[in-house]
């Protein structure tokens, strides 16, 4: 059997205090050399991973592994939509949403073992306007926190929780019209996958292969209810909360009262429009599992 090319695209700045070189050494030592011919490529700047993924796809490289956090995964995955090149993930970030959703282990040694016997599956891709996302995207409190979080030096779940608690006090609900109703919503999240990352299941009954987008709208809640809602977020029952409204469709539209701040796979972005269209392209991304 001829060897198959596999590229490891490494974001050297991903993760907190991660030893990227030690993981590269582990890949060289443990990746099945009879099966794969590996190439390790560090990114030079934001956006470089997307260029490399387009190049891999054009050159018909069968596999490209994103070695980084959800930002790097998103950069690579968006270039592979509709391509024959399959995405692998070596999780290095703090959320690792898509990796967790696909059952990819968090320990590098176990990831390499899994890559050695990997099969390829096709998953759906969602879009917020024309921006692809693979786990979740949304507006409201989560987008606001993603924006605050992106300006911090510290990463990790603890910092997310800190930002969330700090921002809750001053947060003003999002005025918007959605599904024919006017809302002042705490947050509205669209899920291709079930979780934000960190095993926080915001759309817990979503499936990444069903051709549908799940939506969880959270209505404003008093502070004393927050611990109960957070518990539901982590034990996959937020859809049963009395503050939640859940919807499933192949398309959603939303109109805000000003230019919208969104997050897509945890990356914040201020749009130039007050309108959102969420859509889906079924089974459009090949992933290694
Ligand atoms: N060489 C580079 N120099 C500067 N920025 C880079 C480089 N390579 C990638 N990036 C950018 O770094 C951003 C964050 O990367 P990534 O999500 O992989 O790590 P992370 O922030 O540690 O993970 P998480 O968001 O899960 O905490 C990405 O949006 C990407 O554009």
CSV table of C-alpha atoms and ligand atoms in Angstrom, one decimal:
chain,number,residue,atom,x,y,z
A,1,UNK,CA,0.0,0.0,0.0
A,2,UNK,CA,1.4,3.4,-0.9
A,3,UNK,CA,1.9,6.0,1.8
A,4,UNK,CA,-0.7,8.7,2.2
A,5,UNK,CA,0.3,12.3,2.8
A,6,UNK,CA,-0.8,13.9,6.0
A,7,UNK,CA,0.0,17.6,6.9
A,8,UNK,CA,0.1,18.8,10.5
A,9,UNK,CA,-0.6,22.5,10.6
A,10,UNK,CA,0.6,23.9,13.9
A,11,UNK,CA,-0.5,27.2,15.5
A,12,UNK,CA,2.6,27.8,17.7
A,13,UNK,CA,0.7,30.2,19.8
A,14,UNK,CA,-2.3,28.0,20.6
A,15,UNK,CA,-3.0,26.6,24.1
A,16,UNK,CA,-1.6,27.7,27.4
A,17,UNK,CA,2.0,26.7,28.1
A,18,UNK,CA,1.7,23.8,25.7
A,19,UNK,CA,4.9,22.2,24.5
A,20,UNK,CA,4.3,22.0,20.8
A,21,UNK,CA,7.8,20.6,20.0
A,22,UNK,CA,7.2,17.7,22.4
A,23,UNK,CA,4.0,16.9,20.5
A,24,UNK,CA,5.8,17.2,17.1
A,25,UNK,CA,8.4,14.7,18.5
A,26,UNK,CA,5.7,12.4,19.5
A,27,UNK,CA,4.1,12.5,16.0
A,28,UNK,CA,7.5,11.7,14.5
A,29,UNK,CA,8.0,8.8,16.9
A,30,UNK,CA,4.5,7.3,17.0
A,31,UNK,CA,2.6,8.0,13.7
A,32,UNK,CA,2.3,4.9,11.6
A,33,UNK,CA,5.1,5.4,9.0
A,34,UNK,CA,3.9,2.6,6.8
A,35,UNK,CA,0.6,4.3,6.4
A,36,UNK,CA,1.5,8.0,6.4
A,37,UNK,CA,4.0,10.4,5.1
A,38,UNK,CA,3.9,13.3,7.5
A,39,UNK,CA,4.8,17.0,7.1
A,40,UNK,CA,4.7,19.5,10.0
A,41,UNK,CA,4.0,23.1,9.0
A,42,UNK,CA,3.9,25.9,11.6
A,43,UNK,CA,1.6,28.8,10.8
A,44,UNK,CA,3.3,32.2,10.3
A,45,UNK,CA,0.3,34.4,11.0
A,46,UNK,CA,-3.5,34.5,11.5
A,47,UNK,CA,-5.1,33.2,8.2
A,48,UNK,CA,-2.0,31.2,7.1
A,49,UNK,CA,-3.7,27.9,8.2
A,50,UNK,CA,-6.5,28.7,5.7
A,51,UNK,CA,-4.0,29.2,2.8
A,52,UNK,CA,-2.3,25.9,3.7
A,53,UNK,CA,-5.6,24.1,3.7
A,54,UNK,CA,-6.5,25.4,0.3
A,55,UNK,CA,-3.1,24.3,-0.9
A,56,UNK,CA,-3.5,20.8,0.6
A,57,UNK,CA,-6.9,20.5,-1.1
A,58,UNK,CA,-5.6,21.6,-4.5
A,59,UNK,CA,-2.7,19.2,-4.2
A,60,UNK,CA,-5.1,16.4,-3.3
A,61,UNK,CA,-3.4,15.8,0.0
A,62,UNK,CA,-5.8,13.3,1.7
A,63,UNK,CA,-5.4,14.5,5.3
A,64,UNK,CA,-4.7,17.8,7.1
A,65,UNK,CA,-4.5,17.9,10.9
A,66,UNK,CA,-5.2,21.2,12.7
A,67,UNK,CA,-2.9,21.4,15.6
A,68,UNK,CA,-4.4,24.2,17.6
A,69,UNK,CA,-7.5,25.6,19.2
A,70,UNK,CA,-11.0,26.1,17.7
A,71,UNK,CA,-9.7,29.2,15.8
A,72,UNK,CA,-7.2,27.1,13.9
A,73,UNK,CA,-9.7,24.3,13.4
A,74,UNK,CA,-12.2,26.8,11.9
A,75,UNK,CA,-9.5,28.4,9.7
A,76,UNK,CA,-8.6,25.0,8.2
A,77,UNK,CA,-12.1,23.5,8.1
A,78,UNK,CA,-13.6,26.4,6.1
A,79,UNK,CA,-11.1,25.8,3.3
A,80,UNK,CA,-12.0,22.1,3.2
A,81,UNK,CA,-15.8,22.5,2.7
A,82,UNK,CA,-16.7,20.4,-0.3
A,83,UNK,CA,-13.1,19.1,-0.7
A,84,UNK,CA,-11.9,15.5,-0.7
A,85,UNK,CA,-9.2,16.4,1.9
A,86,UNK,CA,-10.2,15.3,5.3
A,87,UNK,CA,-9.7,17.3,8.5
A,88,UNK,CA,-8.0,15.8,11.6
A,89,UNK,CA,-7.6,17.6,14.9
A,90,UNK,CA,-4.8,17.6,17.5
A,91,UNK,CA,-6.6,19.6,20.2
A,92,UNK,CA,-4.4,22.3,21.7
A,93,UNK,CA,-6.9,25.0,22.7
A,94,UNK,CA,-9.0,25.7,25.7
A,95,UNK,CA,-12.5,24.8,24.3
A,96,UNK,CA,-11.8,22.1,21.6
A,97,UNK,CA,-15.5,22.0,20.7
A,98,UNK,CA,-15.3,20.1,17.4
A,99,UNK,CA,-12.7,17.7,18.7
A,100,UNK,CA,-14.8,16.8,21.7
A,101,UNK,CA,-17.9,16.5,19.5
A,102,UNK,CA,-16.1,14.0,17.2
A,103,UNK,CA,-14.9,12.0,20.2
A,104,UNK,CA,-11.2,12.9,19.5
A,105,UNK,CA,-9.1,12.3,22.7
A,106,UNK,CA,-7.5,15.3,24.5
A,107,UNK,CA,-4.1,13.5,25.1
A,108,UNK,CA,-1.7,13.9,22.1
A,109,UNK,CA,-0.5,10.2,22.4
A,110,UNK,CA,-4.1,9.0,22.2
A,111,UNK,CA,-4.8,11.3,19.2
A,112,UNK,CA,-1.9,9.8,17.3
A,113,UNK,CA,-3.0,6.3,18.0
A,114,UNK,CA,-6.5,7.3,16.8
A,115,UNK,CA,-5.0,8.9,13.6
A,116,UNK,CA,-3.2,5.6,12.9
A,117,UNK,CA,-6.5,3.8,12.6
A,118,UNK,CA,-8.8,6.7,11.6
A,119,UNK,CA,-11.8,6.4,9.3
A,120,UNK,CA,-13.4,9.4,7.5
A,121,UNK,CA,-16.9,10.6,8.1
A,122,UNK,CA,-18.9,13.5,6.5
A,123,UNK,CA,-20.3,16.2,8.7
A,124,UNK,CA,-22.6,19.2,8.1
A,125,UNK,CA,-21.3,22.8,7.8
A,126,UNK,CA,-23.4,25.8,9.0
A,127,UNK,CA,-23.1,29.4,8.0
A,128,UNK,CA,-23.9,32.7,9.7
A,129,UNK,CA,-24.5,34.9,6.7
A,130,UNK,CA,-21.5,33.8,4.6
A,131,UNK,CA,-19.3,32.8,7.5
A,132,UNK,CA,-18.9,29.0,8.1
A,133,UNK,CA,-19.0,27.5,11.5
A,134,UNK,CA,-18.8,23.9,12.7
A,135,UNK,CA,-19.9,23.9,16.3
A,136,UNK,CA,-21.9,26.9,17.4
A,137,UNK,CA,-22.5,30.5,16.5
A,138,UNK,CA,-24.7,33.1,18.1
A,139,UNK,CA,-25.7,36.5,19.4
A,140,UNK,CA,-26.3,38.0,22.8
A,141,UNK,CA,-24.4,37.2,26.0
A,142,UNK,CA,-22.1,34.5,24.5
A,143,UNK,CA,-20.9,36.8,21.7
A,144,UNK,CA,-20.4,39.6,24.2
A,145,UNK,CA,-18.3,37.2,26.5
A,146,UNK,CA,-16.3,35.9,23.5
A,147,UNK,CA,-15.5,39.5,22.6
A,148,UNK,CA,-14.3,40.3,26.2
A,149,UNK,CA,-12.5,37.0,26.4
A,150,UNK,CA,-10.6,37.6,23.1
A,151,UNK,CA,-9.0,40.7,24.6
A,152,UNK,CA,-7.7,38.9,27.7
A,153,UNK,CA,-4.3,37.3,28.0
A,154,UNK,CA,-5.5,34.4,30.1
A,155,UNK,CA,-7.4,31.4,28.5
A,156,UNK,CA,-9.1,28.3,29.9
A,157,UNK,CA,-12.4,27.4,31.4
A,158,UNK,CA,-11.8,29.3,34.7
A,159,UNK,CA,-11.2,32.6,32.8
A,160,UNK,CA,-14.4,32.0,30.8
A,161,UNK,CA,-16.3,31.6,34.0
A,162,UNK,CA,-14.7,34.7,35.5
A,163,UNK,CA,-15.6,36.7,32.4
A,164,UNK,CA,-19.2,35.4,32.5
A,165,UNK,CA,-19.8,36.3,36.1
A,166,UNK,CA,-18.2,39.7,35.7
A,167,UNK,CA,-20.2,40.6,32.6
A,168,UNK,CA,-23.6,39.3,33.8
A,169,UNK,CA,-24.2,42.3,36.0
A,170,UNK,CA,-24.1,45.0,33.4
A,171,UNK,CA,-25.3,42.9,30.4
A,172,UNK,CA,-28.4,44.3,28.6
A,173,UNK,CA,-30.5,41.7,26.8
A,174,UNK,CA,-30.5,41.7,23.0
A,175,UNK,CA,-33.4,43.3,21.3
A,176,UNK,CA,-34.3,41.4,18.1
A,177,UNK,CA,-37.0,39.9,16.0
A,178,UNK,CA,-36.8,36.2,15.5
A,179,UNK,CA,-39.2,33.7,14.1
A,180,UNK,CA,-42.0,36.3,13.9
A,181,UNK,CA,-41.7,37.4,17.5
A,182,UNK,CA,-39.9,40.3,19.2
A,183,UNK,CA,-37.5,39.4,21.9
A,184,UNK,CA,-35.3,40.8,24.6
A,185,UNK,CA,-33.1,37.7,24.7
A,186,UNK,CA,-30.2,36.7,27.0
A,187,UNK,CA,-28.6,34.8,24.1
A,188,UNK,CA,-29.6,33.0,20.9
A,189,UNK,CA,-27.2,30.2,19.9
A,190,UNK,CA,-27.3,28.1,16.7
A,191,UNK,CA,-25.7,24.7,16.9
A,192,UNK,CA,-24.4,22.4,14.2
A,193,UNK,CA,-22.8,20.5,17.1
A,194,UNK,CA,-24.0,20.1,20.6
A,195,UNK,CA,-21.5,22.2,22.5
A,196,UNK,CA,-19.6,25.5,22.6
A,197,UNK,CA,-16.5,23.5,23.7
A,198,UNK,CA,-15.3,22.6,27.2
A,199,UNK,CA,-18.3,20.2,27.3
A,200,UNK,CA,-20.7,23.1,27.7
A,201,UNK,CA,-23.8,21.7,25.8
A,202,UNK,CA,-25.8,24.6,24.6
A,203,UNK,CA,-27.7,22.7,21.9
A,204,UNK,CA,-27.6,19.3,23.5
A,205,UNK,CA,-29.9,17.4,21.2
A,206,UNK,CA,-28.2,18.6,18.0
A,207,UNK,CA,-26.5,16.2,15.6
A,208,UNK,CA,-23.6,17.2,13.4
A,209,UNK,CA,-24.7,14.8,10.6
A,210,UNK,CA,-28.5,15.3,10.5
A,211,UNK,CA,-28.8,18.2,8.0
A,212,UNK,CA,-30.5,20.5,10.6
A,213,UNK,CA,-29.5,23.5,12.7
A,214,UNK,CA,-30.6,23.5,16.4
A,215,UNK,CA,-31.3,26.7,18.2
A,216,UNK,CA,-31.4,27.5,21.9
A,217,UNK,CA,-32.8,30.8,22.9
A,218,UNK,CA,-32.2,31.8,26.5
A,219,UNK,CA,-34.6,34.3,28.0
A,220,UNK,CA,-33.2,36.7,30.7
A,221,UNK,CA,-32.9,35.1,34.2
A,222,UNK,CA,-32.3,36.4,37.7
A,223,UNK,CA,-28.8,36.0,39.1
A,224,UNK,CA,-29.9,33.3,41.6
A,225,UNK,CA,-31.0,31.1,38.7
A,226,UNK,CA,-27.6,31.2,37.0
A,227,UNK,CA,-25.9,28.3,38.8
A,228,UNK,CA,-28.9,26.1,38.0
A,229,UNK,CA,-28.8,27.1,34.3
A,230,UNK,CA,-25.0,26.5,34.2
A,231,UNK,CA,-25.5,23.0,35.7
A,232,UNK,CA,-28.0,22.2,33.0
A,233,UNK,CA,-25.5,23.5,30.4
A,234,UNK,CA,-23.0,20.9,31.6
A,235,UNK,CA,-25.3,18.0,32.2
A,236,UNK,CA,-26.9,18.3,28.7
A,237,UNK,CA,-30.4,19.4,29.9
A,238,UNK,CA,-30.4,23.1,29.1
A,239,UNK,CA,-33.2,22.4,26.5
A,240,UNK,CA,-35.4,21.5,29.5
A,241,UNK,CA,-34.8,24.8,31.4
A,242,UNK,CA,-37.8,27.1,31.8
A,243,UNK,CA,-35.7,29.9,30.4
A,244,UNK,CA,-34.9,28.1,27.2
A,245,UNK,CA,-36.8,27.9,23.9
A,246,UNK,CA,-35.5,25.3,21.4
A,247,UNK,CA,-36.0,25.2,17.7
A,248,UNK,CA,-34.7,23.0,14.8
A,249,UNK,CA,-34.7,24.0,11.2
A,250,UNK,CA,-32.7,24.1,8.0
A,251,UNK,CA,-32.7,27.9,8.1
A,252,UNK,CA,-33.1,30.7,10.6
A,253,UNK,CA,-33.4,34.5,10.2
A,254,UNK,CA,-32.9,37.1,12.9
A,255,UNK,CA,-33.0,40.9,12.9
A,256,UNK,CA,-31.4,43.0,15.6
A,257,UNK,CA,-31.8,46.7,16.4
A,258,UNK,CA,-28.2,47.6,15.5
A,259,UNK,CA,-25.2,46.1,13.8
A,260,UNK,CA,-24.8,42.7,15.4
A,261,UNK,CA,-21.9,41.3,17.5
A,262,UNK,CA,-21.8,37.6,16.8
A,263,UNK,CA,-19.5,34.7,17.7
A,264,UNK,CA,-18.7,31.8,15.4
A,265,UNK,CA,-17.0,28.9,17.0
A,266,UNK,CA,-16.1,31.2,19.8
A,267,UNK,CA,-14.5,33.9,17.7
A,268,UNK,CA,-16.2,37.3,18.1
A,269,UNK,CA,-17.0,39.5,15.2
A,270,UNK,CA,-18.9,42.8,14.8
A,271,UNK,CA,-21.0,42.5,11.6
A,272,UNK,CA,-21.8,45.4,9.3
A,273,UNK,CA,-25.4,44.4,9.3
A,274,UNK,CA,-28.3,44.0,11.8
A,275,UNK,CA,-29.5,40.9,10.0
A,276,UNK,CA,-28.5,37.2,10.3
A,277,UNK,CA,-29.3,34.3,8.1
A,278,UNK,CA,-28.2,30.9,9.5
A,279,UNK,CA,-28.0,28.1,6.9
A,280,UNK,CA,-26.6,24.6,6.5
A,281,UNK,CA,-24.7,22.6,3.9
A,282,UNK,CA,-25.3,19.0,4.6
A,283,UNK,CA,-22.4,16.4,4.8
A,284,UNK,CA,-20.0,18.9,3.3
A,285,UNK,CA,-16.9,18.4,5.4
A,286,UNK,CA,-14.8,15.2,5.6
A,287,UNK,CA,-13.3,14.6,9.1
A,288,UNK,CA,-11.0,11.9,10.5
A,289,UNK,CA,-12.5,10.1,13.5
B,1,LIG,N1,1.4,32.1,13.7
B,1,LIG,C1,0.4,32.8,14.2
B,1,LIG,N2,0.6,34.1,14.6
B,1,LIG,C2,-0.4,34.8,15.2
B,1,LIG,N3,-1.7,34.3,15.2
B,1,LIG,C3,-1.9,33.1,14.8
B,1,LIG,C4,-0.9,32.3,14.2
B,1,LIG,N4,-1.4,31.1,13.8
B,1,LIG,C5,-2.8,31.2,14.1
B,1,LIG,N5,-3.1,32.3,14.7
B,1,LIG,C6,-4.4,32.8,15.2
B,1,LIG,O1,-4.5,32.5,16.5
B,1,LIG,C7,-5.9,32.5,16.8
B,1,LIG,C8,-6.2,31.6,18.0
B,1,LIG,O2,-5.7,30.3,17.8
B,1,LIG,P1,-6.3,29.0,18.3
B,1,LIG,O3,-7.8,29.0,18.4
B,1,LIG,O4,-5.7,27.9,17.6
B,1,LIG,O5,-5.7,28.9,19.8
B,1,LIG,P2,-6.2,29.3,21.2
B,1,LIG,O6,-6.7,30.7,21.2
B,1,LIG,O7,-5.2,28.9,22.2
B,1,LIG,O8,-7.4,28.3,21.4
B,1,LIG,P3,-8.8,28.5,22.2
B,1,LIG,O9,-9.5,29.6,21.4
B,1,LIG,O10,-9.5,27.2,22.1
B,1,LIG,O11,-8.4,29.0,23.5
B,1,LIG,C9,-6.6,32.0,15.6
B,1,LIG,O12,-7.7,32.7,15.3
B,1,LIG,C10,-5.5,32.1,14.5
B,1,LIG,O13,-6.0,33.0,13.4
